[in-house]
CSV table of C-alpha atoms and ligand atoms in Angstrom, one decimal:
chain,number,residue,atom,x,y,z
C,7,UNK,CA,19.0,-22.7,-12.9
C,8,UNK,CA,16.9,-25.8,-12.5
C,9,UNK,CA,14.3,-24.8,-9.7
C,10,UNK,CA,11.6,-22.6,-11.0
C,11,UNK,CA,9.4,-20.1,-8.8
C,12,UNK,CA,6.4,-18.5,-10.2
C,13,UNK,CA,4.7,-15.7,-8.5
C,14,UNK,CA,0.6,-16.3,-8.8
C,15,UNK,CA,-0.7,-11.8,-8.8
C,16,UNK,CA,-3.0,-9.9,-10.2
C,17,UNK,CA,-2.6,-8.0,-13.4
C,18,UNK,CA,-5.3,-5.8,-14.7
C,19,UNK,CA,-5.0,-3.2,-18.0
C,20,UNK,CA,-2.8,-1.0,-15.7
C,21,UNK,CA,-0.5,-3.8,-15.1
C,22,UNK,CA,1.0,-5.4,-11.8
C,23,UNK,CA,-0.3,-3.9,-8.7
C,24,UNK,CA,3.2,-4.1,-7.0
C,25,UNK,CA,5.7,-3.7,-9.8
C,26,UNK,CA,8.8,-2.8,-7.1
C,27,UNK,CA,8.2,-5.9,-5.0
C,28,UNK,CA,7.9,-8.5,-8.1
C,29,UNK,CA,10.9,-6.9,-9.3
C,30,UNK,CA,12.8,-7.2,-6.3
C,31,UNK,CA,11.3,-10.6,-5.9
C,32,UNK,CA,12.7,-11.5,-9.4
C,33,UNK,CA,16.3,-9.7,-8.7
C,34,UNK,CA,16.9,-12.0,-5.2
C,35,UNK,CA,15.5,-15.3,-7.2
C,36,UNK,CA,18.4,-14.6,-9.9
C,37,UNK,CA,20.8,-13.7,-6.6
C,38,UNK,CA,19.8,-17.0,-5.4
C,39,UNK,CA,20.2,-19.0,-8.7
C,40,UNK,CA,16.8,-19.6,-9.5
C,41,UNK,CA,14.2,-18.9,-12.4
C,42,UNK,CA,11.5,-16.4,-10.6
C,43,UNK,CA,8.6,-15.7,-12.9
C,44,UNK,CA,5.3,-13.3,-12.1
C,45,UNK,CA,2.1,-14.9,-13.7
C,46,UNK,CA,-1.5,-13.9,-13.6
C,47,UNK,CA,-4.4,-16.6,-13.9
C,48,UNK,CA,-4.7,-15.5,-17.3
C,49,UNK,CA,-1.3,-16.2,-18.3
C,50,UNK,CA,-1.9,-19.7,-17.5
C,51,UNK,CA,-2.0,-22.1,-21.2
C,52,UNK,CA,-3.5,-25.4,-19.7
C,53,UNK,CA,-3.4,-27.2,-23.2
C,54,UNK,CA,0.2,-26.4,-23.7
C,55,UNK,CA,1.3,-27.0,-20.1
C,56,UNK,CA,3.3,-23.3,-20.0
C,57,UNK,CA,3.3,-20.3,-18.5
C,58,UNK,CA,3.4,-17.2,-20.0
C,59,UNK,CA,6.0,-15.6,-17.4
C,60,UNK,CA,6.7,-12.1,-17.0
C,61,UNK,CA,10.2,-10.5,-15.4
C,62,UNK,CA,11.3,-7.3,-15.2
C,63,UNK,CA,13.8,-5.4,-17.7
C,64,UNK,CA,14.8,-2.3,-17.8
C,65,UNK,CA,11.5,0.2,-16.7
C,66,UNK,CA,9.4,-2.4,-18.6
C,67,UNK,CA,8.2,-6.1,-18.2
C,68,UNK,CA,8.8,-8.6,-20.9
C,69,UNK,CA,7.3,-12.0,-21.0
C,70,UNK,CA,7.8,-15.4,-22.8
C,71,UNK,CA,6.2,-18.8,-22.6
C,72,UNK,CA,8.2,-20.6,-19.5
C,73,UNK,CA,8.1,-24.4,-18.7
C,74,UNK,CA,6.0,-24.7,-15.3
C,75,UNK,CA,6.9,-23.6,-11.9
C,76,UNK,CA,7.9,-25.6,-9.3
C,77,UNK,CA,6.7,-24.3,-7.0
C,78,UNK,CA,4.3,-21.1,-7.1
C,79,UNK,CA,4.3,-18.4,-4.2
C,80,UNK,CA,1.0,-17.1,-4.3
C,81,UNK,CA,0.7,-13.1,-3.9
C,82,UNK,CA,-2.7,-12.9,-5.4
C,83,UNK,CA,-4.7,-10.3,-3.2
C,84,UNK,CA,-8.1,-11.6,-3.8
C,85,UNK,CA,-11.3,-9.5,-2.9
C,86,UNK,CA,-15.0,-10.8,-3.9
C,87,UNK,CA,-15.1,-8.9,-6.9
C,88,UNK,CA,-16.1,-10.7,-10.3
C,89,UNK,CA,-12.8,-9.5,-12.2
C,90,UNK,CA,-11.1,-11.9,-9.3
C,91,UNK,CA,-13.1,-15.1,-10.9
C,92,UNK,CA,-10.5,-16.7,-12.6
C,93,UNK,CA,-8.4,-17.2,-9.4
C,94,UNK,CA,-10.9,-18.9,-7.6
C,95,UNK,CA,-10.2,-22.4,-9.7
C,96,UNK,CA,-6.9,-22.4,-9.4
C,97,UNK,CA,-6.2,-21.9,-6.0
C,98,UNK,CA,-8.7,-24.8,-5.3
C,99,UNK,CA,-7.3,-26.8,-7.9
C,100,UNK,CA,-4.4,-29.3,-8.1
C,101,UNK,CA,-2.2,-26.9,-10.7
C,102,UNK,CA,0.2,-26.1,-9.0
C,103,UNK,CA,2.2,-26.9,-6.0
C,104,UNK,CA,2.2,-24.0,-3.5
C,105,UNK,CA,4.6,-22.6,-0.8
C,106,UNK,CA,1.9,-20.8,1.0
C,107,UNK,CA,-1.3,-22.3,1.9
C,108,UNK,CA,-4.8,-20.5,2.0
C,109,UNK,CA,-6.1,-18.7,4.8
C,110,UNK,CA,-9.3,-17.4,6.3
C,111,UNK,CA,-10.8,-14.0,6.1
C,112,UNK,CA,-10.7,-11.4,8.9
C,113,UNK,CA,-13.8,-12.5,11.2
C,114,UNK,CA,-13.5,-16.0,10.6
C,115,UNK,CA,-9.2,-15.5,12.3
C,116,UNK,CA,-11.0,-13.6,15.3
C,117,UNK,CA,-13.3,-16.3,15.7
C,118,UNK,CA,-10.7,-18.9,15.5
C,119,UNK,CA,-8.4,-17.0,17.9
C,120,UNK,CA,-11.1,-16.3,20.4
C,121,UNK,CA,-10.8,-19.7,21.3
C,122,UNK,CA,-7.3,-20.5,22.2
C,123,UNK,CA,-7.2,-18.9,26.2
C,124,UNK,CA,-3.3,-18.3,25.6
C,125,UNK,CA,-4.7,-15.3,23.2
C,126,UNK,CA,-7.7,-13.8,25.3
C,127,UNK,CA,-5.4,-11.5,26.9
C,128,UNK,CA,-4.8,-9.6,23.3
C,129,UNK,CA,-7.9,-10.2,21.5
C,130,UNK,CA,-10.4,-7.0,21.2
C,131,UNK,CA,-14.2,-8.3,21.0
C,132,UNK,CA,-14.7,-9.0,17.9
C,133,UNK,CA,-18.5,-9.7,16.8
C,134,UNK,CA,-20.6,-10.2,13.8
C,135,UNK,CA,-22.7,-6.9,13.0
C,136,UNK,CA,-26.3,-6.4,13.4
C,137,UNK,CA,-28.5,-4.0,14.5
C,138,UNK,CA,-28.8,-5.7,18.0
C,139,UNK,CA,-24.8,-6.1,18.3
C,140,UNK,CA,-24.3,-3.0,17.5
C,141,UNK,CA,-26.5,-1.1,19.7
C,142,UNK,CA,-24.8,-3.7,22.5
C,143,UNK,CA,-20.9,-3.2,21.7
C,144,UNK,CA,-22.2,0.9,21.5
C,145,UNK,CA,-23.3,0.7,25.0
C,146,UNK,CA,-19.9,-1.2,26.2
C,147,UNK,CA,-17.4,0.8,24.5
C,148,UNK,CA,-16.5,4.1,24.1
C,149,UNK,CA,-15.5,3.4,20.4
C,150,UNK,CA,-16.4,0.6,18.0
C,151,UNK,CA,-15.4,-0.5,14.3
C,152,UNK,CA,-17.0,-1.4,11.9
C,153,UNK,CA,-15.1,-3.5,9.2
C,154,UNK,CA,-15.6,-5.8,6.0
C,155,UNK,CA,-14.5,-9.0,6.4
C,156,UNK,CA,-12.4,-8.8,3.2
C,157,UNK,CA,-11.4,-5.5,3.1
C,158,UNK,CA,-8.0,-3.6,2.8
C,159,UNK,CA,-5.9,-0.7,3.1
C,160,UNK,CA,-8.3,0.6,5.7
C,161,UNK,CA,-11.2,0.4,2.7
C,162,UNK,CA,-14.7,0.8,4.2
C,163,UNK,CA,-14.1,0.6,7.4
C,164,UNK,CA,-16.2,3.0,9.8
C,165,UNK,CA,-15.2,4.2,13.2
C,166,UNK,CA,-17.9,5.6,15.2
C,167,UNK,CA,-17.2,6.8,18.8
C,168,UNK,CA,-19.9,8.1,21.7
C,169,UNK,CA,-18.5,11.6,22.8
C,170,UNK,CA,-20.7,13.2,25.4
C,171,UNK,CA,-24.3,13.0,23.7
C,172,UNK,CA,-23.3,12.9,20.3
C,173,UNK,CA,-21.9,10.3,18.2
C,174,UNK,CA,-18.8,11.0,15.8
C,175,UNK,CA,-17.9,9.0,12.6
C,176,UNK,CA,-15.5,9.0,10.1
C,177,UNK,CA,-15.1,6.4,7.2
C,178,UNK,CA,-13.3,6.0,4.1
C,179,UNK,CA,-15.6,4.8,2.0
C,180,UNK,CA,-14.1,2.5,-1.6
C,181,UNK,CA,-15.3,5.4,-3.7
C,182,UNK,CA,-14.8,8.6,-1.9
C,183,UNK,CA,-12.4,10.7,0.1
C,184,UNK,CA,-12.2,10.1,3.8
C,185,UNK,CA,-15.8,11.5,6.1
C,186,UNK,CA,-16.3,12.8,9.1
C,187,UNK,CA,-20.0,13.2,10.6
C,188,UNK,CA,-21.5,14.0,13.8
C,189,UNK,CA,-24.5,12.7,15.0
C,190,UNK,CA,-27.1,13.2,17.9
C,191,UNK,CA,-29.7,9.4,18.1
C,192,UNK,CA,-28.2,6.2,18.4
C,193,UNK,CA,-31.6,5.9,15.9
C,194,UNK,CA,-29.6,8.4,13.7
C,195,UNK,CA,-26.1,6.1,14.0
C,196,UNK,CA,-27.8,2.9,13.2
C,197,UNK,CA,-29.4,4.4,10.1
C,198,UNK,CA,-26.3,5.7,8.6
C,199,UNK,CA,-24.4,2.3,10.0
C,200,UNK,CA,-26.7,0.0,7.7
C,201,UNK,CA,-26.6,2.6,5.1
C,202,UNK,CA,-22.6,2.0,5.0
C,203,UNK,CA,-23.0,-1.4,5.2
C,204,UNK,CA,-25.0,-1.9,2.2
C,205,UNK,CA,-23.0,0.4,-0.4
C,206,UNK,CA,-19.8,-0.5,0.7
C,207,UNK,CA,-20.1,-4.4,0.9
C,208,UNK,CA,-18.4,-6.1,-2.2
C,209,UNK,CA,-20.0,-9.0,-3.2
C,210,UNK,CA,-21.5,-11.2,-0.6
C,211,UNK,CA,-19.0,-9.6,1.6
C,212,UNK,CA,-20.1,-9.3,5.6
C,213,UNK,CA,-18.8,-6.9,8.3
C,214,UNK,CA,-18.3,-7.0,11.4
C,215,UNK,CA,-17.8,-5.0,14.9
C,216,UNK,CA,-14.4,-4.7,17.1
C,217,UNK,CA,-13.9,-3.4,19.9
C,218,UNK,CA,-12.1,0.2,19.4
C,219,UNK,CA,-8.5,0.6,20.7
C,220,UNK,CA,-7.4,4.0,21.7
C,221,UNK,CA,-4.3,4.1,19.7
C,222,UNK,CA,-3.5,7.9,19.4
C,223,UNK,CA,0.1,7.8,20.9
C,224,UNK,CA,0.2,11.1,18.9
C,225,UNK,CA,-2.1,13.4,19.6
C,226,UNK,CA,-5.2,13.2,17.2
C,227,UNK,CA,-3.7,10.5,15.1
C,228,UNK,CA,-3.9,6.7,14.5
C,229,UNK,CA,-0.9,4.8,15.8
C,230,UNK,CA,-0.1,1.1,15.1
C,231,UNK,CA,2.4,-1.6,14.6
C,232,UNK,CA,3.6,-3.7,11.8
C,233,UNK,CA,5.0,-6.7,12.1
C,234,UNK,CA,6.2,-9.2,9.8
C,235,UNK,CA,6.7,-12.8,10.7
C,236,UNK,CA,8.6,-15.1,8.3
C,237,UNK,CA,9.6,-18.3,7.7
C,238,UNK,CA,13.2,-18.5,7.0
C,239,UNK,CA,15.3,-20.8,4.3
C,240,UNK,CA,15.4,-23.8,7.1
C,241,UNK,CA,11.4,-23.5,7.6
C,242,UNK,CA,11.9,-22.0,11.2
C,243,UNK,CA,9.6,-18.9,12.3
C,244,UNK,CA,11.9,-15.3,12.2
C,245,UNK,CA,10.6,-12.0,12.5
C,246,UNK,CA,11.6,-10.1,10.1
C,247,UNK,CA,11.2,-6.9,11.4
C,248,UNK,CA,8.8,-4.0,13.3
C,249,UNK,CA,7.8,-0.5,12.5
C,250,UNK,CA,5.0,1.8,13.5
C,251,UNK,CA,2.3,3.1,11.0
C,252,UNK,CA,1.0,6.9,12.2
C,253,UNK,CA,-2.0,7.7,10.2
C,254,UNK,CA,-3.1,11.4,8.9
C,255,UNK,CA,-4.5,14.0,10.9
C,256,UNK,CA,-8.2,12.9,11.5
C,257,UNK,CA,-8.1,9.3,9.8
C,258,UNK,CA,-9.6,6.6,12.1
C,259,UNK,CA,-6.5,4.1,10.5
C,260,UNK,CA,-2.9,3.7,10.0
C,261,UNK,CA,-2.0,2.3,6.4
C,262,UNK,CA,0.5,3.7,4.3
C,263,UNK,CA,-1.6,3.4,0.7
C,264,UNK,CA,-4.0,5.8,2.4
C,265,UNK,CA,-1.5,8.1,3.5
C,266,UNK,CA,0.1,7.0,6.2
C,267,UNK,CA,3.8,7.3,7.3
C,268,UNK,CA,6.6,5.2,9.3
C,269,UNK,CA,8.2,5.2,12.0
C,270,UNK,CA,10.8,2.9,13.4
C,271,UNK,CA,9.3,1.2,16.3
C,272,UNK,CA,12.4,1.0,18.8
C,273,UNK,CA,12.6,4.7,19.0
C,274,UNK,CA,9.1,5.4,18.6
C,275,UNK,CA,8.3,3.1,21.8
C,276,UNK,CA,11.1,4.6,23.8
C,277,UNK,CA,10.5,7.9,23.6
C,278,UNK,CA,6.2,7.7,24.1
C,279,UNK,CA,6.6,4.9,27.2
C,280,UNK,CA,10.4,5.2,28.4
C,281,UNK,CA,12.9,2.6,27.1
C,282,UNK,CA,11.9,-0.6,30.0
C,283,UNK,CA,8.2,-0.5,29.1
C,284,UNK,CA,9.4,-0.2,25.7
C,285,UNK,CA,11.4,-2.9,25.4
C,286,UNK,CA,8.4,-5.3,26.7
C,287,UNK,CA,5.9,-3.8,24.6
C,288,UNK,CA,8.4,-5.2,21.8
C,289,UNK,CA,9.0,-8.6,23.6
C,290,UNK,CA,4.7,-9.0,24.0
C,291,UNK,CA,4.2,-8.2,20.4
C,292,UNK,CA,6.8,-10.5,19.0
C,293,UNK,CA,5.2,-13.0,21.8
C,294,UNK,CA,1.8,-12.6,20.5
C,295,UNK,CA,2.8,-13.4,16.9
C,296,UNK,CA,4.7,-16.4,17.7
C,297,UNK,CA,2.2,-17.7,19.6
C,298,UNK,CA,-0.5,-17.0,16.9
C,299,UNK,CA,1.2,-18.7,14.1
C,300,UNK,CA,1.6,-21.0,15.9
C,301,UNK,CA,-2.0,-21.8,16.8
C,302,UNK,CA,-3.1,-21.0,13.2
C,303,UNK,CA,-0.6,-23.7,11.4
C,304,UNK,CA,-2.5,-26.3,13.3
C,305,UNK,CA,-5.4,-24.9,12.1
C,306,UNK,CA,-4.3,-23.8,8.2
C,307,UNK,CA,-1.6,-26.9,7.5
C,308,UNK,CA,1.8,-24.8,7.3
C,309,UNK,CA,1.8,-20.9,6.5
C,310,UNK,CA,4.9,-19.1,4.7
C,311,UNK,CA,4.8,-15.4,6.4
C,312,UNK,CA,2.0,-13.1,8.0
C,313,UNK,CA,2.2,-9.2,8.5
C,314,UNK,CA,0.6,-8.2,12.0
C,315,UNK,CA,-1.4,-5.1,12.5
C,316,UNK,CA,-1.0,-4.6,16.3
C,317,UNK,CA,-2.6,-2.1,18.6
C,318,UNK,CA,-0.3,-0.3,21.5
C,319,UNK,CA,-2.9,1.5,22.9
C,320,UNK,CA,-2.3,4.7,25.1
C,321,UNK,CA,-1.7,2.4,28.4
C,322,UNK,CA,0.8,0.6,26.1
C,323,UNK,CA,-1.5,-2.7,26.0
C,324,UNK,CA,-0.3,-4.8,23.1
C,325,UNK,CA,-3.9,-5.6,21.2
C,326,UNK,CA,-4.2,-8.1,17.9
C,327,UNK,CA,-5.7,-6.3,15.1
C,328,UNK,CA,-5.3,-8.2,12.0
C,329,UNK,CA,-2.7,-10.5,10.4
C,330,UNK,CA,-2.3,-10.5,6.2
C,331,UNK,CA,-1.2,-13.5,4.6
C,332,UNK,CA,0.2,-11.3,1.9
C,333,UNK,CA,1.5,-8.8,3.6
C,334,UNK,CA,3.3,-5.8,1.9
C,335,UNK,CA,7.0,-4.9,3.2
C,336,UNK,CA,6.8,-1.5,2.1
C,337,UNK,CA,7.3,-0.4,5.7
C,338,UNK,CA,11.2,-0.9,5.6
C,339,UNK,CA,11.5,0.8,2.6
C,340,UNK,CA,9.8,3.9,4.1
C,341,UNK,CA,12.1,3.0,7.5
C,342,UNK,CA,15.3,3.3,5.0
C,343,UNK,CA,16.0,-0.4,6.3
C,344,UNK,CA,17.2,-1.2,3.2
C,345,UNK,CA,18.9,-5.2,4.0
C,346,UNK,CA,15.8,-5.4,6.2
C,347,UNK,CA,13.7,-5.2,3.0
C,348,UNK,CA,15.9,-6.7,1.2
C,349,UNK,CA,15.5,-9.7,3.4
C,350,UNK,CA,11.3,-9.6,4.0
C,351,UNK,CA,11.8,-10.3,0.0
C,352,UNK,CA,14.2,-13.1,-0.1
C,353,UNK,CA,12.6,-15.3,2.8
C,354,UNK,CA,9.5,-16.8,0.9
C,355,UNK,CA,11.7,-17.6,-1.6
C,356,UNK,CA,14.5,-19.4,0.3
C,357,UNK,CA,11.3,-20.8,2.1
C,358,UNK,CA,10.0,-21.9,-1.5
C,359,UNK,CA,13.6,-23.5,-2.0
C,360,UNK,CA,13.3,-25.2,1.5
C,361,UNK,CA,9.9,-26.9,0.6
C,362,UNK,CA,11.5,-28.2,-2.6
C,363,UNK,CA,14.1,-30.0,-1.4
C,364,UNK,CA,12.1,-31.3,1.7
C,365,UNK,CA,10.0,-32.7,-1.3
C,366,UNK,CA,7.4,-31.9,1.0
C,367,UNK,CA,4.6,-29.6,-0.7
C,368,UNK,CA,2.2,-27.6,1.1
C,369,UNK,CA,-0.9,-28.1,-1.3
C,370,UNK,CA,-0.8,-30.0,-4.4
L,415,LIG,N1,-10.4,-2.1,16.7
L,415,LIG,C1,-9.7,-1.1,16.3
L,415,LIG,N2,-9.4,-0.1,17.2
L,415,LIG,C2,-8.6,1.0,16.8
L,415,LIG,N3,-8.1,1.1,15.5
L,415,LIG,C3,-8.3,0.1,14.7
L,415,LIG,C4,-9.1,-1.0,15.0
L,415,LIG,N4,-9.2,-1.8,13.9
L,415,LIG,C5,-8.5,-1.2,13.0
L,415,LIG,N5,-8.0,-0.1,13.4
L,415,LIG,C6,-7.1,0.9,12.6
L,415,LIG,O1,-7.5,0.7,11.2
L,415,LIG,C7,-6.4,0.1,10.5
L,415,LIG,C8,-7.0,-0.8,9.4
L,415,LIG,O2,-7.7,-1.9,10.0
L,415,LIG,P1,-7.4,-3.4,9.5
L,415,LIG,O3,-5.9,-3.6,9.6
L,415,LIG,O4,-8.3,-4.3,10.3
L,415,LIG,O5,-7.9,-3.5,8.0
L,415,LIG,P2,-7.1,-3.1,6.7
L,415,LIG,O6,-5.9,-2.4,7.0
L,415,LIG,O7,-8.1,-2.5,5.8
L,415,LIG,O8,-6.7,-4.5,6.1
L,415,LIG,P3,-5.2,-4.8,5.5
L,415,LIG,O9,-4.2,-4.6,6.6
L,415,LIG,O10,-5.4,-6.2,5.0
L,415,LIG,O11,-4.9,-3.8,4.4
L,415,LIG,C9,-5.5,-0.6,11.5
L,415,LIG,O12,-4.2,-0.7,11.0
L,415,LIG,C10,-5.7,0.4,12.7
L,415,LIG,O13,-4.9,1.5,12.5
L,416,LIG,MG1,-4.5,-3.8,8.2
């Protein structure tokens, strides 16, 4: 074992936020004949010039100091929270070499994308919000968004749809359980709009407006696709693998931490739009996603894997939603795709591997 991987995450007092992934990520490093270590910023000892590494054994994690990583895979979810400050230095520092490089937030993608004409086609509008945009996108679409531009797990965002004379909204705000309200003014709307704006925004967080997709292929439910995009051991683009996220009854998202479930997208696809229509809705979305990391590298310096959020909307319109730079791989898991899963892990590291013996880091 002379190549060393260290996974940058978070760990807080109730410990690793995704204990079955680091495990697995450790498990397929040993498979692959390398050290794979999780770290935290805090396990960092800069005067020493170690690493106090963590694997997995048995139900529990055990750690000892380890000589320095290679290369570090960073899986750090940040948000702009103050228990997140330590991170901020060392992914702008020179630590550590990385395999993945950093990455916009969520408004600052749509405005980069809205720019490349090859996109338009998939792009919903995407604006900054204020009082004025909002009462505009209102009067445009049926449905609108309302999101933080760091937010996830479907976390603060607000839907609010025009129905007749009224107005209906439903949120999840950070602290509560999921809301529904129905309102009569657009005067009434805006109120409560700037209301959720201001207690859900984390730090000097913004939100912004989208366009809202009809996406209930089932009836009164939230249907979207995930799609992960990877690069593989030889540093070529792969992708990975699809599946369809339906949200609960009455939830105005898809994601599985708030209750969501899977479906596998083939089958899914076939039996809502027929099996030809099907098979290009599959064929656009891998499309888009090529074509968007693609446009991104130039922008970001080379990326390691993305998972897309993708609308199919009830016309079976392939729309971009969002694409994570972390992106969980849960999804096959809950598909039973086990070797699927099994590969969405391995690829950054074989990746990792890649980039060291290109000698070629990302980001020093
Ligand atoms: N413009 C939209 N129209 C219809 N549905 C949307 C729209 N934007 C988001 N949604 C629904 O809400 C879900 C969550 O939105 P989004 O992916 O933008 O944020 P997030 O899930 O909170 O972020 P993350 O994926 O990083 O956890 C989407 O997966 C989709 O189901
Ligand atoms: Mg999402």
């Amino acid at each position: 074992m002379d190549r060393r991987i260290g996974i940058l995450t978070y760990r807080g007092s109730r410990g690793f936020a995704e204990p079955e992934f680091l495990r697995r990520l450790v498990k397929e490093g040993k498979a692959l004949g390398v050290e794979v270590y999780v770290f935290s910023p805090q396990d960092i000892d800069l005067v020493l010039q170690r690493i106090n590494g963590f694997e997995p054994l048995a139900e529990r994690w055990t750690c000892k100091w380890r000589e320095w990583p290679d290369i570090v895979i960073d899986h750090y979810r940040y948000y702009p929270l103050k228990k997140h400050k330590h991170y901020l230095p060392i992914r702008g520092g020179n630590l550590f070499t990385f395999a993945n490089n950093r990455f916009a937030n969520k408004f600052r993608i749509h405005q980069l994308l809205q720019q490349e004409p090859a996109l338009s086609q998939w792009l919903p509008e995407t604006v900054g919000f204020s009082q004025k945009s909002f009462e505009e996108m209102l009067n445009r679409y049926p449905i609108l968004y309302v999101k933080p531009t760091n937010g996830s797990g479907g976390r603060s965002i607000l839907r609010v749809e025009r129905k007749g004379d009224r107005f209906l909204l439903y949120g999840r705000p950070k602290k509560m359980a999921r809301r529904q309200e129905s309102l009569s003014s657009m005067g009434a709307v805006m109120k409560r709009v700037r209301q959720w704006v201001e207690r859900e925004k984390q730090g000097g967080e913004q939100f912004f407006l989208q366009q809202g997709l009809d996406l209930s292929l089932l009836p009164g439910r939230t249907v979207d696709a995930r799609l992960l995009v990877q690069k593989d051991g030889g540093g070529t683009w792969r992708m990975t693998g699809m599946g369809m996220r339906v949200g609960p009854v009455h939830s105005s998202t898809s994601n599985l931490h708030s209750g969501g479930h899977a479906l596998p997208a083939g089958g899914f696809l076939a039996e809502r739009f027929g099996t030809k229509l099907a098979e290009m809705i599959i064929h656009q979305c891998k499309e888009l996603a090529m074509t968007t990391v693609e446009i991104l590298e130039k922008q970001f310096g080379p990326m390691m894997e993305f998972g897309f959020d993708l609308g199919i909307d009830t016309t079976g319109r392939v729309w971009f939603i969002e694409m994570n730079p972390k992106p969980g791989r849960d999804i096959f898991r809950k598909l039973g795709q086990f070797e699927r899963y099994q590969m969405a892990v391995r690829r950054p590291l074989e990746y990792a591997l890649y980039l060291l013996k290109q000698d070629l880091p990302v980001e020093k």
